[in-house]
Amino acid sequence: MTTSEKLLTGNEAAAWGAARAGAEVVAAYPITPQTTIIETLASLVHRGISKAEYIAVESEHSAMAACIAAAHTGARAFTATSSQGLALMHELMHWAAAARLPVVLANVNRAMAPGWSIWTDQNDSLSQRDTGWIQIYCVDNQEVVDSVIQAFALAARTSLPVMVVLDAFVLSHTAEAVHIPEEEEVRPLIPEWNAPWKIDIDRPAALGSLVPPAEYEKMRKKLCDAHAQAALVIEDLAATWRKRFGRGAGLIESYRAEGAETILVTSATIASTARVVIDELRDKGVPAGLVRVRVFRPFPVAALRGALAGAKRVVVLDRNCSYGASGIFYQELRAALCGVPGAPVVHGYIAGMGGRDVTPLTVRAALGRAMEGEAPVPESTWLSE
Amino acid sequence: MAERMTTDAPRPRPAAEPRLPTLGEEITRPGHLACPGCAVPLLARTFLKIAGPRTVFCVPACCFAVIDGPFPYSSAGVPFVHCAFETAAVTAAGVKAGLRARGQGDILVVAWAGDGGTFDIGIQALSGAAERNDDILYVCYDNEAYMNTGIQRSGSTPNGAWTTTTPGGKQGRKKNLGMIMAAHRIPYFATVSPGYYNDMVAKMRRAISTKGFRMLHALSSCPPGWKMAEEHSLTSTRLAVDTRIFPLYEVDDGRFRVTVNPPQRPVSEYLRLQGRFAQLGAAGIEAQQRAADEDWAALRARCERHGNVND
């Protein structure tokens, strides 16, 4: 640990990221396992480390409404939630994106009830897939603090809201050594947001009023196009981070995937467990590699096609399920590879729902079954079965 | 500045109406889309003449969201932030926090919502903002039903009133918004009626100049929803006060004060003006009279406890 490193949980890292990025309005409502994010921010505000206006709202729905409203003034707005709280925000998730507002949200992945679960899976954040938010899935606590800071820059540069996602407990309540960038290092990277739809008392206008169909469709196409732009900004910010801090991934992260016949595709903390398994396999001479999807929206189609070109088979390990279809990253990846000449065979496996442990054993099982020739099924295979 | 009657007898027509107050410059621009006789443009226009141009409106789904005009038009003359149905209060709170963070904390931020967005779907966010004493002004223009979607009953629809979802007349009384807000101990709450213009202007001034969470509850006549001729718009809001169905009072840091002591006309004069009460028989009207009398007595008792009774 260097002198500029602190021992931080993922939640503390998220809070420090928001403070270092200069969050000006924080809307806070508690939910396990997110609560320590807003507790840490309350403490940072109380100690004067953050100058944010802290609004202790009465629900997550109001938390997102307050962030939307604050963002409309040009203020950098931040909130954090999880699971049921994110679901309650859903109406306003659409609103924030369609209003093209640079809101930043940290979501701690937690399984949806019932039955009650406070442990991790991705169905809460992935249920917000079609709202227009950028989604960044973190692998460790360093990436949490970096992604939250980058999220403010990304949001301001694209007029898109950004969700930074971290696994319940595996990251949220587990401490690691984390380097917290200084304010003066990161503030210049976050531009002022000055879109024409900012509230301007000298130029009164209605924001969000009734639009005829043709105008509406035009606005939605612009929202979709902004995601293509966001992909470039994400890579640009990653390059800046690598240059400035010597770390950090962009849209995806490849690990020993060069020349691999079998590539595991997964996200979030499962990827760090998978690295161990890939190392074992490589040591045995098995040509296996890993590609971690860090950014789920915009979905990195071109980057994944490039990273997976030449592989014989791809194994997608999902900690989520679109019931009646399959694992969600599996669906998305198959769609991304559809029509690509010589595309690899894609296998889909589901594990770790409701916080069920995903150990090296789990990852080995998924890779082993695919490499032993198990036929892929469109519905994904549940590894526990 | 409140009009004050000196007797409970039917009010003789005064020789001259009180002088109209002098207001500031016109902020509202031409081109609003309100129905003829709608009280909303009068309320908003008067309000802005007092509040001035450094004002932001936060408006959820409601008639006013339509009245202001479709994209790219706006008649308000001040920034008009559309927001989701249940978020008027917290949107105003968020705008205020953002402006404060940006060194523009002097700007008046107003949540302006209908009765559906206030009494029903927005009451959670309203209660939260009131409890936090957020520095915003909340105006509820109460036309006593979901008028924008075509006259469906709300928590504010009066007992016995016809709506499309209460075809036989609503069973049950409207929520008492003043008591709900008084229980939150907000700095200022007042009822206003466009039919008592000077009283309304005085309360708007008071609410605008007060800090913290303050609320104006405006009776907002709706000729199509109330099944009433357009020209009865102001008469009806005046009769609502005179019959003590909608008393004009304020709650100043918890202290109740009736600001207009009405002449006590029979409730039938108000009810008979509006087709929505057409199905009420003699017994129904009698029940409404009893309810109005009881509410009035309770309000007076509350004012007396605070030493605020001026007859």
XYZ file of N, CA and C in Angstrom, chain A residues 127-334:
624
model
N -32.341 -5.166 -15.440
C -33.732 -4.786 -15.709
C -33.843 -3.331 -16.160
N -32.773 -2.561 -16.000
C -32.755 -1.171 -16.471
C -32.082 -1.062 -17.836
N -31.900 -2.191 -18.482
C -31.155 -2.254 -19.735
C -31.633 -1.261 -20.781
N -32.945 -1.144 -20.935
C -33.481 -0.389 -22.071
C -33.861 1.051 -21.729
N -33.326 1.545 -20.621
C -33.692 2.914 -20.219
C -32.834 3.980 -20.887
N -31.677 3.586 -21.415
C -30.794 4.585 -22.019
C -29.604 4.948 -21.156
N -29.464 4.285 -19.978
C -28.312 4.549 -19.113
C -27.073 3.798 -19.596
N -25.920 4.411 -19.434
C -24.652 3.713 -19.566
C -24.510 2.825 -18.332
N -24.014 1.593 -18.518
C -23.810 0.693 -17.374
C -22.367 0.187 -17.361
N -21.688 0.406 -16.234
C -20.295 -0.025 -16.066
C -20.224 -1.013 -14.904
N -19.741 -2.229 -15.161
C -19.655 -3.275 -14.130
C -18.211 -3.385 -13.635
N -18.031 -3.250 -12.328
C -16.677 -3.160 -11.762
C -16.174 -4.517 -11.275
N -14.873 -4.700 -11.408
C -14.248 -5.965 -11.019
C -13.611 -5.875 -9.636
N -13.207 -4.659 -9.228
C -12.606 -4.509 -7.901
C -12.843 -3.089 -7.396
N -12.403 -2.826 -6.177
C -12.716 -1.534 -5.557
C -11.952 -0.379 -6.189
N -10.760 -0.663 -6.736
C -10.045 0.395 -7.458
C -10.859 0.838 -8.666
N -11.432 -0.166 -9.337
C -12.238 0.187 -10.505
C -13.512 0.931 -10.094
N -13.995 0.689 -8.880
C -15.187 1.403 -8.413
C -14.881 2.903 -8.299
N -13.800 3.234 -7.598
C -13.502 4.660 -7.424
C -13.183 5.311 -8.765
N -12.417 4.622 -9.594
C -12.076 5.189 -10.910
C -13.316 5.334 -11.788
N -14.191 4.322 -11.769
C -15.373 4.362 -12.642
C -16.346 5.452 -12.214
N -16.465 5.675 -10.900
C -17.388 6.728 -10.455
C -16.868 8.095 -10.910
N -15.551 8.305 -10.797
C -14.982 9.584 -11.256
C -15.156 9.717 -12.770
N -14.819 8.635 -13.477
C -14.982 8.659 -14.944
C -16.440 8.882 -15.339
N -17.352 8.339 -14.533
C -18.780 8.466 -14.849
C -19.200 9.934 -14.920
N -18.667 10.760 -14.017
C -19.025 12.183 -14.050
C -18.517 12.843 -15.337
N -17.300 12.464 -15.750
C -16.748 13.019 -16.987
C -17.538 12.530 -18.196
N -17.810 11.231 -18.197
C -18.545 10.604 -19.296
C -19.952 11.195 -19.431
N -20.612 11.367 -18.301
C -21.977 11.917 -18.300
C -21.977 13.337 -18.849
N -21.019 14.140 -18.393
C -20.975 15.536 -18.844
C -20.630 15.627 -20.332
N -19.793 14.696 -20.808
C -19.379 14.761 -22.224
C -20.437 14.211 -23.168
N -21.337 13.363 -22.678
C -22.307 12.722 -23.576
C -23.749 13.109 -23.291
N -23.997 13.846 -22.209
C -25.370 14.114 -21.758
C -26.150 12.804 -21.589
N -25.465 11.819 -21.030
C -26.131 10.550 -20.720
C -25.920 10.244 -19.233
N -26.918 9.658 -18.570
C -26.709 9.227 -17.193
C -25.882 7.943 -17.151
N -25.104 7.802 -16.090
C -24.181 6.666 -15.989
C -24.397 5.909 -14.681
N -24.541 4.589 -14.811
C -24.679 3.717 -13.646
C -23.381 2.930 -13.469
N -22.813 3.039 -12.277
C -21.627 2.245 -11.941
C -22.110 1.118 -11.025
N -21.793 -0.113 -11.407
C -22.372 -1.270 -10.737
C -21.283 -2.053 -9.999
N -21.583 -2.423 -8.752
C -20.636 -3.256 -7.993
C -21.411 -4.353 -7.266
N -20.743 -5.499 -7.115
C -21.400 -6.658 -6.513
C -21.626 -6.467 -5.020
N -22.824 -6.878 -4.564
C -23.127 -6.846 -3.126
C -22.105 -7.682 -2.374
N -21.604 -7.135 -1.294
C -20.710 -7.783 -0.336
C -19.357 -8.156 -0.926
N -19.348 -8.845 -2.093
C -18.060 -9.243 -2.675
C -17.196 -7.987 -2.840
N -17.833 -6.893 -3.300
C -17.120 -5.609 -3.331
C -17.653 -4.635 -2.275
N -18.976 -4.551 -2.160
C -19.552 -3.462 -1.355
C -19.031 -3.444 0.073
N -18.828 -4.633 0.651
C -18.426 -4.708 2.059
C -17.067 -5.378 2.262
N -16.296 -5.467 1.181
C -14.973 -6.080 1.292
C -13.922 -5.002 1.054
N -12.977 -4.901 1.980
C -11.989 -3.829 1.883
C -10.773 -4.269 1.077
N -10.288 -3.339 0.257
C -9.071 -3.553 -0.519
C -8.266 -2.256 -0.475
N -7.003 -2.357 -0.817
C -6.190 -1.144 -0.945
C -6.620 -0.407 -2.209
N -6.968 0.848 -2.039
C -7.482 1.630 -3.163
C -6.745 2.961 -3.215
N -6.296 3.315 -4.393
C -5.706 4.643 -4.588
C -6.828 5.618 -4.936
N -6.949 6.670 -4.137
C -7.967 7.690 -4.418
C -7.284 8.866 -5.113
N -7.620 9.110 -6.367
C -6.997 10.254 -7.049
C -7.326 11.562 -6.332
N -6.430 12.512 -6.426
C -6.668 13.819 -5.816
C -7.635 14.625 -6.685
N -8.308 15.560 -6.018
C -9.246 16.433 -6.735
C -8.602 17.105 -7.935
N -7.400 17.683 -7.704
C -6.777 18.457 -8.780
C -6.339 17.573 -9.940
N -6.224 16.251 -9.686
C -5.884 15.329 -10.772
C -7.093 15.036 -11.661
N -8.272 14.998 -11.058
C -9.435 14.524 -11.826
C -10.434 15.625 -12.199
N -10.509 16.678 -11.417
C -11.517 17.719 -11.737
C -11.362 18.292 -13.150
N -10.112 18.537 -13.606
C -9.984 19.090 -14.968
C -10.493 18.137 -16.054
N -10.647 16.868 -15.711
C -11.141 15.899 -16.698
C -12.658 15.914 -16.807
N -13.313 16.603 -15.857
C -14.785 16.621 -15.843
C -15.262 17.987 -16.330
N -15.744 18.053 -17.579
C -16.139 19.362 -18.107
C -17.453 19.861 -17.492
N -17.650 21.160 -17.563
C -18.941 21.741 -17.196
C -19.992 21.205 -18.159
N -21.171 20.917 -17.628
C -22.277 20.481 -18.507
C -23.120 21.703 -18.838
N -23.140 22.033 -20.099
C -23.804 23.279 -20.500
C -24.737 23.068 -21.676
N -25.508 22.000 -21.651
C -26.416 21.719 -22.762
C -27.494 22.810 -22.834
N -28.053 23.018 -24.021
C -29.079 24.061 -24.165
C -30.309 23.821 -23.290
N -30.497 22.600 -22.806
C -31.677 22.319 -21.985
C -31.394 22.445 -20.489
N -30.283 23.074 -20.160
C -30.045 23.427 -18.757
C -31.019 24.545 -18.366
N -31.485 24.534 -17.133
C -32.367 25.614 -16.674
C -31.600 26.930 -16.726
N -32.152 27.893 -17.440
C -31.507 29.205 -17.564
C -32.555 30.264 -17.278
N -32.381 30.942 -16.167
C -33.384 31.903 -15.715
C -33.522 33.064 -16.705
N -32.469 33.325 -17.463
C -32.517 34.426 -18.431
C -33.025 33.987 -19.800
N -33.240 32.698 -19.940
C -33.703 32.174 -21.235
C -34.780 31.130 -20.952
N -35.933 31.627 -20.434
C -36.935 30.665 -19.955
C -37.465 29.767 -21.073
N -37.526 28.493 -20.791
C -38.047 27.535 -21.756
C -38.708 26.401 -20.993
N -39.594 25.688 -21.678
C -40.186 24.489 -21.087
C -39.273 23.309 -21.386
N -39.031 22.480 -20.389
C -38.160 21.318 -20.541
C -38.986 20.051 -20.354
N -39.071 19.259 -21.390
C -39.770 17.979 -21.266
C -41.252 18.027 -21.615
N -41.656 18.995 -22.419
C -43.096 19.124 -22.708
C -43.556 18.140 -23.787
N -44.829 18.208 -24.073
C -45.455 17.317 -25.064
C -44.778 17.471 -26.425
N -44.400 16.332 -27.035
C -43.775 16.400 -28.367
C -44.568 15.572 -29.364
N -44.672 16.056 -30.586
C -45.335 15.269 -31.636
C -44.467 14.068 -32.019
N -45.067 13.037 -32.616
C -44.344 11.782 -32.878
C -43.038 11.935 -33.639
N -43.007 12.765 -34.651
C -41.777 12.860 -35.460
C -40.634 13.437 -34.628
N -40.947 14.441 -33.822
C -39.911 15.038 -32.962
C -39.468 14.033 -31.898
N -40.445 13.299 -31.358
C -40.137 12.302 -30.333
C -39.158 11.265 -30.890
N -39.471 10.768 -32.071
C -38.614 9.735 -32.651
C -37.201 10.268 -32.898
N -37.120 11.520 -33.340
C -35.822 12.151 -33.569
C -35.013 12.191 -32.266
N -35.698 12.553 -31.172
C -35.020 12.625 -29.870
C -34.513 11.251 -29.444
N -35.322 10.226 -29.684
C -34.904 8.889 -29.269
C -33.745 8.369 -30.110
N -33.740 8.712 -31.379
C -32.595 8.303 -32.214
C -31.321 8.977 -31.713
N -31.439 10.238 -31.322
C -30.273 10.949 -30.785
C -29.765 10.286 -29.506
N -30.711 9.801 -28.691
C -30.324 9.090 -27.463
C -29.526 7.833 -27.811
N -30.007 7.122 -28.817
C -29.315 5.901 -29.246
C -27.949 6.245 -29.830
N -27.897 7.289 -30.663
C -26.621 7.705 -31.264
C -25.614 8.140 -30.199
N -26.116 8.732 -29.119
C -25.213 9.213 -28.064
C -24.440 8.051 -27.447
N -25.034 6.869 -27.451
C -24.330 5.700 -26.906
C -23.137 5.308 -27.767
N -23.267 5.490 -29.079
C -22.129 5.210 -29.960
C -20.995 6.178 -29.628
N -21.341 7.427 -29.412
C -20.360 8.449 -29.026
C -19.747 8.080 -27.672
N -20.601 7.583 -26.755
C -20.133 7.249 -25.405
C -19.052 6.173 -25.452
N -19.187 5.225 -26.380
C -18.183 4.154 -26.479
C -16.799 4.746 -26.730
N -16.738 5.771 -27.564
C -15.454 6.420 -27.857
C -14.936 7.167 -26.624
N -15.844 7.831 -25.913
C -15.436 8.596 -24.725
C -14.932 7.644 -23.639
N -15.575 6.491 -23.513
C -15.138 5.505 -22.509
C -13.704 5.054 -22.793
N -13.411 4.782 -24.055
C -12.048 4.365 -24.407
C -11.058 5.506 -24.209
N -11.509 6.722 -24.497
C -10.637 7.882 -24.309
C -10.298 8.072 -22.831
N -11.318 7.933 -21.969
C -11.084 8.076 -20.525
C -10.176 6.949 -20.019
N -10.369 5.742 -20.567
C -9.519 4.618 -20.157
C -8.068 4.888 -20.523
N -7.873 5.468 -21.702
C -6.507 5.789 -22.141
C -5.897 6.839 -21.210
N -6.691 7.823 -20.854
C -6.224 8.854 -19.918
C -5.823 8.224 -18.595
N -6.630 7.294 -18.104
C -6.350 6.652 -16.813
C -5.061 5.817 -16.869
N -4.916 5.118 -17.987
C -3.704 4.294 -18.112
C -2.464 5.180 -18.130
N -2.582 6.302 -18.833
C -1.445 7.223 -18.942
C -1.172 7.878 -17.582
N -2.219 8.328 -16.932
C -2.067 9.100 -15.703
C -1.795 8.221 -14.486
N -2.496 7.057 -14.407
C -2.436 6.236 -13.198
C -1.897 4.826 -13.452
N -1.680 4.501 -14.730
C -1.157 3.185 -15.058
C -2.106 2.040 -14.787
N -3.401 2.294 -14.922
C -4.366 1.213 -14.669
C -5.668 1.518 -15.416
N -6.498 0.459 -15.480
C -7.866 0.694 -15.918
C -8.221 0.097 -17.257
N -9.461 -0.402 -17.336
C -9.985 -1.002 -18.558
C -10.941 -0.034 -19.242
N -11.194 -0.319 -20.522
C -12.179 0.448 -21.277
C -13.493 -0.312 -21.346
N -13.977 -0.556 -22.569
C -15.267 -1.227 -22.744
C -15.184 -2.682 -22.287
N -14.057 -3.330 -22.655
C -13.846 -4.727 -22.255
C -12.411 -4.868 -21.748
N -12.142 -5.991 -21.108
C -10.777 -6.268 -20.680
C -10.440 -7.715 -21.048
N -9.374 -7.878 -21.844
C -8.963 -9.230 -22.220
C -7.869 -9.706 -21.278
N -7.938 -10.967 -20.896
C -6.931 -11.560 -20.008
C -6.474 -12.877 -20.624
N -5.234 -12.927 -21.061
C -4.623 -14.105 -21.667
C -5.507 -14.697 -22.779
N -6.139 -13.805 -23.522
C -7.064 -14.264 -24.567
C -6.383 -14.405 -25.921
N -5.135 -13.898 -26.010
C -4.400 -14.026 -27.278
C -4.245 -15.493 -27.651
N -4.664 -15.841 -28.837
C -4.494 -17.202 -29.328
C -5.317 -18.257 -28.595
N -6.267 -17.834 -27.790
C -7.066 -18.802 -27.029
C -8.114 -19.464 -27.921
N -8.263 -20.770 -27.746
C -9.328 -21.496 -28.481
C -10.658 -21.322 -27.758
N -10.572 -21.284 -26.440
C -11.783 -21.140 -25.624
C -11.685 -19.842 -24.840
N -12.702 -19.031 -24.950
C -12.676 -17.763 -24.210
C -13.916 -17.682 -23.315
N -13.649 -17.420 -22.046
C -14.749 -17.191 -21.108
C -15.122 -15.720 -21.161
N -16.409 -15.461 -21.320
C -16.896 -14.075 -21.283
C -17.767 -13.927 -20.050
N -17.401 -12.991 -19.184
C -18.198 -12.754 -17.993
C -18.024 -11.306 -17.554
N -18.569 -10.979 -16.375
C -18.547 -9.578 -15.948
C -18.351 -9.509 -14.440
N -18.054 -8.313 -13.977
C -17.966 -8.001 -12.547
C -16.971 -8.906 -11.828
N -17.247 -9.277 -10.564
C -16.218 -9.962 -9.765
C -15.998 -11.412 -10.187
N -16.948 -11.990 -10.922
C -16.705 -13.355 -11.412
C -15.423 -13.358 -12.243
N -15.150 -12.240 -12.908
C -13.965 -12.170 -13.766
C -12.675 -12.320 -12.955
N -12.660 -11.796 -11.727
C -11.411 -11.919 -10.961
C -11.212 -13.356 -10.493
N -12.300 -14.058 -10.197
C -12.216 -15.486 -9.873
C -11.758 -16.257 -11.117
N -12.281 -15.850 -12.263
C -11.974 -16.565 -13.504
C -10.502 -16.456 -13.873
N -9.862 -15.341 -13.508
C -8.436 -15.180 -13.836
C -7.613 -16.341 -13.257
N -7.982 -16.736 -12.035
C -7.264 -17.831 -11.373
C -7.404 -19.113 -12.194
N -8.608 -19.374 -12.663
C -8.880 -20.588 -13.429
C -8.153 -20.552 -14.768
N -8.164 -19.386 -15.404
C -7.460 -19.246 -16.698
C -5.969 -19.499 -16.504
N -5.404 -18.960 -15.410
C -3.981 -19.186 -15.133
C -3.688 -20.682 -14.993
N -4.539 -21.377 -14.249
C -4.368 -22.834 -14.070
C -4.369 -23.545 -15.425
N -5.372 -23.178 -16.252
C -5.504 -23.850 -17.546
C -4.308 -23.561 -18.437
N -3.892 -22.299 -18.444
C -2.721 -21.936 -19.270
C -1.475 -22.681 -18.792
N -1.349 -22.816 -17.453
C -0.194 -23.545 -16.912
C -0.190 -24.997 -17.393
N -1.406 -25.533 -17.596
C -1.510 -26.911 -18.087
C -1.400 -26.975 -19.604
N -1.226 -25.801 -20.227
C -1.104 -25.773 -21.681
C -2.435 -25.704 -22.417
N -3.524 -25.500 -21.687
C -4.833 -25.393 -22.350
C -4.997 -23.951 -22.855
N -5.251 -23.782 -24.157
C -5.353 -22.418 -24.699
C -6.702 -21.769 -24.360
N -6.815 -21.282 -23.135
C -8.055 -20.633 -22.682
C -7.750 -19.206 -22.264
N -8.735 -18.344 -22.448
C -8.567 -16.938 -22.070
C -9.860 -16.375 -21.505
N -9.788 -15.101 -21.149
C -10.934 -14.441 -20.505
C -11.170 -13.079 -21.150
N -12.426 -12.780 -21.413
C -12.792 -11.410 -21.794
C -13.857 -10.929 -20.827
N -13.544 -9.859 -20.129
C -14.507 -9.281 -19.186
C -15.260 -8.139 -19.876
N -16.582 -8.218 -19.820
C -17.389 -7.110 -20.343
C -17.527 -6.088 -19.211
N -16.826 -4.974 -19.332
C -16.904 -3.945 -18.283
C -18.101 -3.032 -18.518
N -18.325 -2.714 -19.789
C -19.437 -1.801 -20.101
C -20.522 -2.604 -20.817
N -21.702 -2.622 -20.224
C -22.812 -3.386 -20.805
C -23.659 -2.516 -21.736
N -23.775 -1.225 -21.409
C -24.422 -0.252 -22.304
C -23.535 0.964 -22.357
N -23.060 1.397 -23.528
C -23.317 0.777 -24.833
C -22.685 -0.612 -24.909
N -23.411 -1.553 -25.543
C -22.868 -2.907 -25.633
C -21.708 -2.901 -26.635
N -20.517 -3.378 -26.186
C -19.310 -3.222 -27.011
C -19.213 -4.253 -28.134
N -20.077 -4.141 -29.108
C -20.155 -5.136 -30.178
C -18.828 -5.245 -30.934
N -18.301 -4.102 -31.385
C -17.071 -4.143 -32.205
C -15.897 -4.677 -31.379
N -15.781 -4.220 -30.137
C -14.663 -4.658 -29.294
C -14.745 -6.159 -29.046
N -15.933 -6.683 -28.815
C -16.092 -8.115 -28.548
C -15.831 -8.936 -29.801
N -16.330 -8.455 -30.947
C -16.051 -9.178 -32.195
C -14.544 -9.292 -32.410
N -13.838 -8.191 -32.137
C -12.380 -8.192 -32.300
C -11.707 -9.140 -31.326
N -12.106 -9.079 -30.069
C -11.441 -9.872 -29.022
C -11.722 -11.360 -29.180
N -12.863 -11.709 -29.753
C -13.258 -13.114 -29.844
C -12.928 -13.730 -31.211
N -12.450 -12.894 -32.143
C -12.134 -13.405 -33.479
C -11.027 -14.457 -33.355
N -11.211 -15.580 -33.981
C -10.191 -16.618 -33.929
C -10.445 -17.680 -32.877
N -11.289 -17.403 -31.896
C -11.602 -18.424 -30.886
C -12.529 -19.472 -31.484
N -12.400 -20.724 -30.959
C -13.297 -21.796 -31.426
C -14.635 -21.725 -30.706
N -14.505 -21.491 -29.402
C -15.734 -21.449 -28.619
C -15.656 -20.350 -27.562
N -16.834 -19.830 -27.285
C -16.959 -18.797 -26.252
C -17.919 -19.328 -25.198
N -17.541 -19.149 -23.939
C -18.382 -19.610 -22.831
C -18.822 -18.379 -22.040
N -20.116 -18.127 -22.044
C -20.620 -16.943 -21.319
C -21.149 -17.399 -19.963
N -20.637 -16.786 -18.916
C -21.102 -17.114 -17.565
C -21.904 -15.924 -17.026
N -23.197 -16.153 -16.864
C -24.123 -15.082 -16.460
C -24.537 -15.226 -15.008
N -24.529 -14.111 -14.284
C -25.094 -14.084 -12.929
C -26.446 -13.358 -13.014
N -27.267 -13.804 -13.912
C -28.540 -13.140 -14.184
C -29.322 -14.023 -15.113
N -30.603 -13.733 -15.254
C -31.415 -14.503 -16.196
C -32.583 -13.665 -16.673
N -32.786 -13.649 -17.971
C -34.031 -13.103 -18.505
C -34.985 -14.279 -18.636
N -35.873 -14.389 -17.674
C -36.735 -15.579 -17.566
C -37.545 -15.751 -18.845
N -37.525 -16.966 -19.342
C -38.211 -17.229 -20.613
C -37.281 -17.069 -21.808
N -36.064 -16.597 -21.533
C -35.070 -16.506 -22.611
C -33.786 -17.198 -22.145
N -32.846 -16.442 -21.573
C -31.564 -17.042 -21.190
C -30.788 -16.043 -20.352
N -29.533 -16.381 -20.080
C -28.647 -15.396 -19.473
C -28.549 -14.182 -20.390
N -28.436 -13.011 -19.805
C -28.592 -11.788 -20.608
C -27.321 -11.452 -21.394
N -26.153 -11.607 -20.773
C -24.920 -11.374 -21.533
C -24.813 -12.402 -22.670
N -25.305 -13.603 -22.406
C -25.307 -14.665 -23.423
C -26.136 -14.234 -24.639
N -27.364 -13.756 -24.367
C -28.225 -13.245 -25.447
C -27.528 -12.174 -26.251
N -26.975 -11.219 -25.503
C -26.392 -10.040 -26.145
C -25.181 -10.434 -26.982
N -24.391 -11.362 -26.453
C -23.183 -11.754 -27.172
C -23.528 -12.523 -28.450
N -24.511 -13.419 -28.323
C -24.915 -14.145 -29.533
C -25.418 -13.177 -30.600
